[in-house]
Structures are given as C-alpha cells and as structure tokens.
PDB file of C-alpha atoms in Angstrom:
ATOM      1  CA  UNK A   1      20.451 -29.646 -43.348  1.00  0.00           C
ATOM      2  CA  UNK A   2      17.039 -27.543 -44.616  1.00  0.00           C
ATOM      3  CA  UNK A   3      17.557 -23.731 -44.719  1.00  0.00           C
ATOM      4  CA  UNK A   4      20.284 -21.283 -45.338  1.00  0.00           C
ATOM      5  CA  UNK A   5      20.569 -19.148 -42.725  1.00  0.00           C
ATOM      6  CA  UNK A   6      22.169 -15.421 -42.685  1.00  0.00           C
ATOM      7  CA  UNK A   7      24.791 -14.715 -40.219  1.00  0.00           C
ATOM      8  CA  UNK A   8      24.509 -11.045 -40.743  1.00  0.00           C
ATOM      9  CA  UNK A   9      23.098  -9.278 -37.420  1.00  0.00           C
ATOM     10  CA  UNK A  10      21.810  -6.261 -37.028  1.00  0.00           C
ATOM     11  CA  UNK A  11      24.358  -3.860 -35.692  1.00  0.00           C
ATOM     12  CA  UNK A  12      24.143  -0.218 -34.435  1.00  0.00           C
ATOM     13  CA  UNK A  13      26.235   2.785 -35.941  1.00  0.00           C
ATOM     14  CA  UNK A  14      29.547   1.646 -33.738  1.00  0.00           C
ATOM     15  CA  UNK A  15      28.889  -2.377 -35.050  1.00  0.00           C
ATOM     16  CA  UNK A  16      27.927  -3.193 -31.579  1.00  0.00           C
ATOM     17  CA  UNK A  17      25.242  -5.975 -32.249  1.00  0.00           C
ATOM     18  CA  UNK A  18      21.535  -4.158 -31.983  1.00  0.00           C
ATOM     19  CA  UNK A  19      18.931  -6.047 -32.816  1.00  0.00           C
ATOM     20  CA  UNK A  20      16.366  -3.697 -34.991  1.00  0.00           C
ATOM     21  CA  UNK A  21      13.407  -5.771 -34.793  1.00  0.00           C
ATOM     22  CA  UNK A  22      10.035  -3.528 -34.473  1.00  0.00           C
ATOM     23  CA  UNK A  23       9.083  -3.827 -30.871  1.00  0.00           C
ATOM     24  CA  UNK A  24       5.792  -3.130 -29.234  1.00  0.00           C
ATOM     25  CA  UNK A  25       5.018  -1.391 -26.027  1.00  0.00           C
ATOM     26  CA  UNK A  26       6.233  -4.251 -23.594  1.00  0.00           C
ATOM     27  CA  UNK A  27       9.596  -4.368 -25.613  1.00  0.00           C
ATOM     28  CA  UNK A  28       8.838  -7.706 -27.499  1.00  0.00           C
ATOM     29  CA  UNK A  29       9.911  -8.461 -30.629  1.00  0.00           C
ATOM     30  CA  UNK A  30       7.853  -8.079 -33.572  1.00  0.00           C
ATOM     31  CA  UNK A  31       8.539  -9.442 -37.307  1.00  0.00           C
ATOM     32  CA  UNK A  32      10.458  -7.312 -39.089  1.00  0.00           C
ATOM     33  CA  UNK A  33       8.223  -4.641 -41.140  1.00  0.00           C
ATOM     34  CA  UNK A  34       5.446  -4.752 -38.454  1.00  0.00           C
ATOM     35  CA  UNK A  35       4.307  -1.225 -37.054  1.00  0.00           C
ATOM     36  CA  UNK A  36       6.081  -1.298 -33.595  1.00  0.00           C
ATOM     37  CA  UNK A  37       6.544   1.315 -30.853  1.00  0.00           C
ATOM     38  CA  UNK A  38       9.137   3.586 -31.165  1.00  0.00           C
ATOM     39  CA  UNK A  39      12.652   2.618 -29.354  1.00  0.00           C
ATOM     40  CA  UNK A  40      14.109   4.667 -26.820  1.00  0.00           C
ATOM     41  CA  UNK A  41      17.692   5.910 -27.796  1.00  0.00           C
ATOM     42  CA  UNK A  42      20.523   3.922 -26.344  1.00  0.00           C
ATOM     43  CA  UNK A  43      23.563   5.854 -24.489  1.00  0.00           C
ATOM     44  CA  UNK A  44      21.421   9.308 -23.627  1.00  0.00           C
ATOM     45  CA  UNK A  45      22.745  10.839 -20.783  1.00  0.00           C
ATOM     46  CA  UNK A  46      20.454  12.934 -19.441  1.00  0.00           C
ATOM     47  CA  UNK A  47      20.100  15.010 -16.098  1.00  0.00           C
ATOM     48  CA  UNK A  48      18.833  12.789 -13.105  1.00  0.00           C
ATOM     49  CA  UNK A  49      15.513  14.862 -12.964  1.00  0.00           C
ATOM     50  CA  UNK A  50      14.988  14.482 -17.146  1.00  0.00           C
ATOM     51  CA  UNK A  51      15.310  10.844 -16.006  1.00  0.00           C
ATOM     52  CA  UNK A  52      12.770  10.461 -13.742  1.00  0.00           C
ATOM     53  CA  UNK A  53      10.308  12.740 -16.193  1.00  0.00           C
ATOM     54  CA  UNK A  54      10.949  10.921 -18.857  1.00  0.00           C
ATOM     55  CA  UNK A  55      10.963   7.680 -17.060  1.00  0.00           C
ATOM     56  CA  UNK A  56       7.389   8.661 -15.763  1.00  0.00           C
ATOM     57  CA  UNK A  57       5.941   9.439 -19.258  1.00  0.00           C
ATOM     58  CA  UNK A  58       6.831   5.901 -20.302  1.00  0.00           C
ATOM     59  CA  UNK A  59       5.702   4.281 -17.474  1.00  0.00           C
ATOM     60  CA  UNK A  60       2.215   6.328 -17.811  1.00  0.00           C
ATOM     61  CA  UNK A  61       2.183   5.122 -21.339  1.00  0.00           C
ATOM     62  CA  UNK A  62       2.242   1.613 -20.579  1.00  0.00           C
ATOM     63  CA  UNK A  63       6.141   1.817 -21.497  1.00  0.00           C
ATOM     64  CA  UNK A  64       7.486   0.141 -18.787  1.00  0.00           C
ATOM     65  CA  UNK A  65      10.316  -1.861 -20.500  1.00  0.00           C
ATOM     66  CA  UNK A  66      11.444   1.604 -22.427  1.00  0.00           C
ATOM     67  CA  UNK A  67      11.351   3.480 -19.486  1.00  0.00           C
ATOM     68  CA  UNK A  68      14.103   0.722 -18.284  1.00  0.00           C
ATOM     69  CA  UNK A  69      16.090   1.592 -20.759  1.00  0.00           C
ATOM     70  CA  UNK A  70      16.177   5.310 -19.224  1.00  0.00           C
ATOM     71  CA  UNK A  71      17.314   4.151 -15.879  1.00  0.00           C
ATOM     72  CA  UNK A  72      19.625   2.252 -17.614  1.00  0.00           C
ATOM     73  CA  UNK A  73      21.112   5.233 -19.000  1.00  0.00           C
ATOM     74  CA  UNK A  74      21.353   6.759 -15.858  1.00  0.00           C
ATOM     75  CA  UNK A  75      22.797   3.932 -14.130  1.00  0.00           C
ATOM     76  CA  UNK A  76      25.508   3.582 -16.487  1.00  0.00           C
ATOM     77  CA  UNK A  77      26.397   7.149 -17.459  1.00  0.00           C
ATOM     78  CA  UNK A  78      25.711   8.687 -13.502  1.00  0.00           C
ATOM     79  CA  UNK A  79      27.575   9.513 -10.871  1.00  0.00           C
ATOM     80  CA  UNK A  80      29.239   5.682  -9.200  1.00  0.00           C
ATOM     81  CA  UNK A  81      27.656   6.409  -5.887  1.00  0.00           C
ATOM     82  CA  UNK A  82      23.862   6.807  -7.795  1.00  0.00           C
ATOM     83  CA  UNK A  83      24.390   3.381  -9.616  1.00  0.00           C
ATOM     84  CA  UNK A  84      22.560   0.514  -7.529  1.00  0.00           C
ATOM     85  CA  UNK A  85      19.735   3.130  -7.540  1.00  0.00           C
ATOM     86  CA  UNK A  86      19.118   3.878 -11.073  1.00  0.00           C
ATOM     87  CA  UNK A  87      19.899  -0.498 -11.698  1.00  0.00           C
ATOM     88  CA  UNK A  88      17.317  -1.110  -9.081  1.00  0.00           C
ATOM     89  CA  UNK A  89      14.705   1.526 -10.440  1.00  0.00           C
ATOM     90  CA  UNK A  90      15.239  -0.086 -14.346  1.00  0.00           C
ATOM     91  CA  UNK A  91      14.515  -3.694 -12.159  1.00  0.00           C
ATOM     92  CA  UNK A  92      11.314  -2.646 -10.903  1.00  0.00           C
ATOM     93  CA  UNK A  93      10.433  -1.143 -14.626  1.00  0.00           C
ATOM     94  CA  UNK A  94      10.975  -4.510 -15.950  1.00  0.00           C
ATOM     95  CA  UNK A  95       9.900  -6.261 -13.723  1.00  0.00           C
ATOM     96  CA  UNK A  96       6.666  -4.483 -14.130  1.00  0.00           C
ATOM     97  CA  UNK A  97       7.106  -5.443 -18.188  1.00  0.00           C
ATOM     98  CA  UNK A  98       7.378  -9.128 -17.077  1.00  0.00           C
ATOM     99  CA  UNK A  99       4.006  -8.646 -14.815  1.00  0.00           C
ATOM    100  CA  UNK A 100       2.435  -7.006 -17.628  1.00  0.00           C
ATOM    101  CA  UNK A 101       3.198  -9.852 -20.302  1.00  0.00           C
ATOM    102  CA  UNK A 102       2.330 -12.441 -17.566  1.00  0.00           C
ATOM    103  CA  UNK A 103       5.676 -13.973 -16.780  1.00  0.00           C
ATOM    104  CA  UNK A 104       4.338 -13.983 -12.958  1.00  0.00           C
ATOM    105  CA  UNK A 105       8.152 -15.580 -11.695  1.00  0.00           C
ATOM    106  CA  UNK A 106      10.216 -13.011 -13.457  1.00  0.00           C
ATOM    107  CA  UNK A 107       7.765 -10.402 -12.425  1.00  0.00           C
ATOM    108  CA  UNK A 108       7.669 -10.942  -8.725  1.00  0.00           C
ATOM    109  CA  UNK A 109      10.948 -12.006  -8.491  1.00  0.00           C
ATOM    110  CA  UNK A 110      12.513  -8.500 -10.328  1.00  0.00           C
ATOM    111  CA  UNK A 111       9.830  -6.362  -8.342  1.00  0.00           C
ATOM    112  CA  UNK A 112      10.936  -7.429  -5.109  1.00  0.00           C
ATOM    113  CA  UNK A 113      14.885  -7.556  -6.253  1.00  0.00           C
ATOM    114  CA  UNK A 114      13.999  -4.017  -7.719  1.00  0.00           C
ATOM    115  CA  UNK A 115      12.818  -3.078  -4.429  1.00  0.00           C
ATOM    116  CA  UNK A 116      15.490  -4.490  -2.132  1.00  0.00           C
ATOM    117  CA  UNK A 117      18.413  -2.842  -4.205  1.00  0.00           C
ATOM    118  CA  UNK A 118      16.776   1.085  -4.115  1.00  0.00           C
ATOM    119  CA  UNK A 119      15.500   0.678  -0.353  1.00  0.00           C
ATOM    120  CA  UNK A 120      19.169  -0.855   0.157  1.00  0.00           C
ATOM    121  CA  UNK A 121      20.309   2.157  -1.604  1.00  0.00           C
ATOM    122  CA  UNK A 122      18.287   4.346   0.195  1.00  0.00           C
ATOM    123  CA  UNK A 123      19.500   3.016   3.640  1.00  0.00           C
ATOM    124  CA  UNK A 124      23.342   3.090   2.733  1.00  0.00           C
ATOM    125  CA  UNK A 125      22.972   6.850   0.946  1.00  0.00           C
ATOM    126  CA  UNK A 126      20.828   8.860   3.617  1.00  0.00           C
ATOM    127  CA  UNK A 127      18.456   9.937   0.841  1.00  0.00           C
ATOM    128  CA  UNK A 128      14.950   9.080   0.682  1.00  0.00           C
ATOM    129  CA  UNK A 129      14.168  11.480  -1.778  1.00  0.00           C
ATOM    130  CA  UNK A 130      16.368  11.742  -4.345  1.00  0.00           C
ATOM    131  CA  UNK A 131      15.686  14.006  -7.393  1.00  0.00           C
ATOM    132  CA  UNK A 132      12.087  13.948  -5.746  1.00  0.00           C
ATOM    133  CA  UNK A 133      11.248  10.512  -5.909  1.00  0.00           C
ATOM    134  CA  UNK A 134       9.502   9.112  -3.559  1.00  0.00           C
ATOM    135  CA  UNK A 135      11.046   5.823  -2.940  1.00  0.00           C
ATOM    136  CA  UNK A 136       9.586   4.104   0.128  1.00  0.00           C
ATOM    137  CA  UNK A 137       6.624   4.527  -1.764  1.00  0.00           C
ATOM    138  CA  UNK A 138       7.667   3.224  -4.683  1.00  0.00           C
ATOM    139  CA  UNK A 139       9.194  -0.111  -2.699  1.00  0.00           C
ATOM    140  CA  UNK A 140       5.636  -0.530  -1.290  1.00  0.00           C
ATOM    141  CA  UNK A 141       4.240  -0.274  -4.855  1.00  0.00           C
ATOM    142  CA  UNK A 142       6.733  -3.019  -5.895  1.00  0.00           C
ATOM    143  CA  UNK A 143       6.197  -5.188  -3.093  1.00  0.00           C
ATOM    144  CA  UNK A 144       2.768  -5.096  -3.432  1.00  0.00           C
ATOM    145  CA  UNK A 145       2.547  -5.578  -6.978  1.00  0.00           C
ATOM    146  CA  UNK A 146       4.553  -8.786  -6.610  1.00  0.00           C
ATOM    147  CA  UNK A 147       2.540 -10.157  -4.125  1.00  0.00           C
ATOM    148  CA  UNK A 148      -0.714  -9.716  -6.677  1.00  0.00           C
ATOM    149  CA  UNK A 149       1.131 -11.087  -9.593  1.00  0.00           C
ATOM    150  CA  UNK A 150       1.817 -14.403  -7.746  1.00  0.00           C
ATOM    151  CA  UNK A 151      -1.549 -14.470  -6.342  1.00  0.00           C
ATOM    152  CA  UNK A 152      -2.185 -14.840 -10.063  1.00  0.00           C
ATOM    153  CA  UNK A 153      -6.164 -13.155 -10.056  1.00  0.00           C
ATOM    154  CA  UNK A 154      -5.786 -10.580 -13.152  1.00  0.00           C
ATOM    155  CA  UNK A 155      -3.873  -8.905 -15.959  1.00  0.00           C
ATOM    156  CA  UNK A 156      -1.783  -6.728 -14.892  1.00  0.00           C
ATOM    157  CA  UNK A 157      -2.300  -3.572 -17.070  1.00  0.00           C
ATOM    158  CA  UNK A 158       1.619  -1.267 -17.777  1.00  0.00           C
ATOM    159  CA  UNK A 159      -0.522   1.675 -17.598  1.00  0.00           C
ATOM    160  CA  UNK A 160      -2.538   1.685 -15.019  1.00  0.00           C
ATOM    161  CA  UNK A 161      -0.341  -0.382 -12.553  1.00  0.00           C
ATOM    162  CA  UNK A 162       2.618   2.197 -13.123  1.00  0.00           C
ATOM    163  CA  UNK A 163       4.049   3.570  -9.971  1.00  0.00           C
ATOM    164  CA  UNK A 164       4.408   7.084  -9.238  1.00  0.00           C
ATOM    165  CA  UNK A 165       8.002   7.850  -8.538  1.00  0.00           C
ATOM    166  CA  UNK A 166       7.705  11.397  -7.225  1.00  0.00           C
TER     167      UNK A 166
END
C-alpha cells in the first residue's frame, strides 16, 4: 500500500475546508512553506464601488485570480438583482488567470462566458454603467482577449492585459 497519508485538511476558523497552501499571483498552489502572495480575505462584504477599486488594484497587479475572489464577494453578499453581474465580472477575472497561466480553452472559453453573462446583465438591467464601470468596454476587452489566446501567438501577461473596468 506505500505511504501513510493524513486525512486532516486544512480548515478555516468555522471548519469549512480551506485549503492554506501558499499561493502565487495566478492563485496556484505552492508547497507549503514557500513565500506566496498574500490571499484575499474570504466573505468581505464591501460597498459595490470598494469592489470595483479593489478589484482594479489586483487586476493592475497581475492579480487577476484574487481580484475574482472580490467579485465573488460581491456576487454572493450583493443585492439578488446585481448577482449574474458580479459572477460574470469574477468569470472574466479568471478567465484572464487561465489566459495568463496558458490554459488557452479555459481562458477563451470563461472570457467569452464572462462576457455574455455581464452584457446579458447589462441588457436585462438598463445599466451600462454601473458603479462606473464601463462594461461594453470591458466585453470588447474579453472578447478580444479570447480571440488572441486561441490564436495562440504570445504570453499573455495578468498585468498588462488587465482590463480597465471604469
């Protein structure tokens, strides 16, 4: 049978199961005791315009898979009618995390479902501009970024492919 494992998991302060692995600035794992990135809080709710600030700072940084995690905050802690917005906005931040570590399927595929979901949202809600954000632009970022990924000619850098939401 070769090794003993541990069933022990890493659990948060309410023994939900968290893993606490390091991770780095795409949000991969990293052995434990490695110097990772620093994790973004679970369960914040913040104001919709903190959101989108601090949103922006991590996708500046080249923290597009933590700045997920702060739309998906907002998605589950805001207003019902605001929901498919702030899911679709935390698609296109990972999908943007998948470009960036070169998973070109995923990427595309969650840029463009990312996309569809806050123009959808957009359509159904009247508001093109919500708490600033310029979201036909950021659809045509999406879009286009997908359409480079699977054309497959570079790396696609977190930082300096990040869209500008407002």
């Amino acid at each position: 049978m070769g090794s003993a494992s541990s069933n022990a998991r890493d659990r948060d302060a309410e023994g939900r199961a968290r893993n606490a692995r390091p991770r780095d600035g795409l949000g991969r794992p990293l052995p434990y005791g490695a110097e990772g990135v620093p994790r973004q809080p679970e369960g914040i709710v913040r104001a919709p315009q903190e959101s989108v600030a601090e949103a922006q700072e991590l996708l500046d940084a080249g923290r597009p898979f933590h700045a997920h995690e702060v739309f998906e905050d907002a998605w589950k802690s805001g207003p019902e009618e605001e929901r498919e917005l702030w899911r679709g906005l935390a698609q296109l931040a990972v999908g943007l995390t998948h470009a960036a570590r070169g998973n070109v399927t995923g990427g595309a595929r969650l840029l463009r479902r990312g996309a569809g979901a806050v123009e959808e949202w957009a359509a159904g809600s009247g508001r093109e501009r919500p708490y600033g954000m310029d979201l036909a632009g950021v659809t045509d970022w999406a879009r286009r970024l997908a359409s480079e990924v699977e054309g497959g000619t570079a790396v696609i850098d977190a930082a300096e492919r990040a869209p500008r939401l407002r």
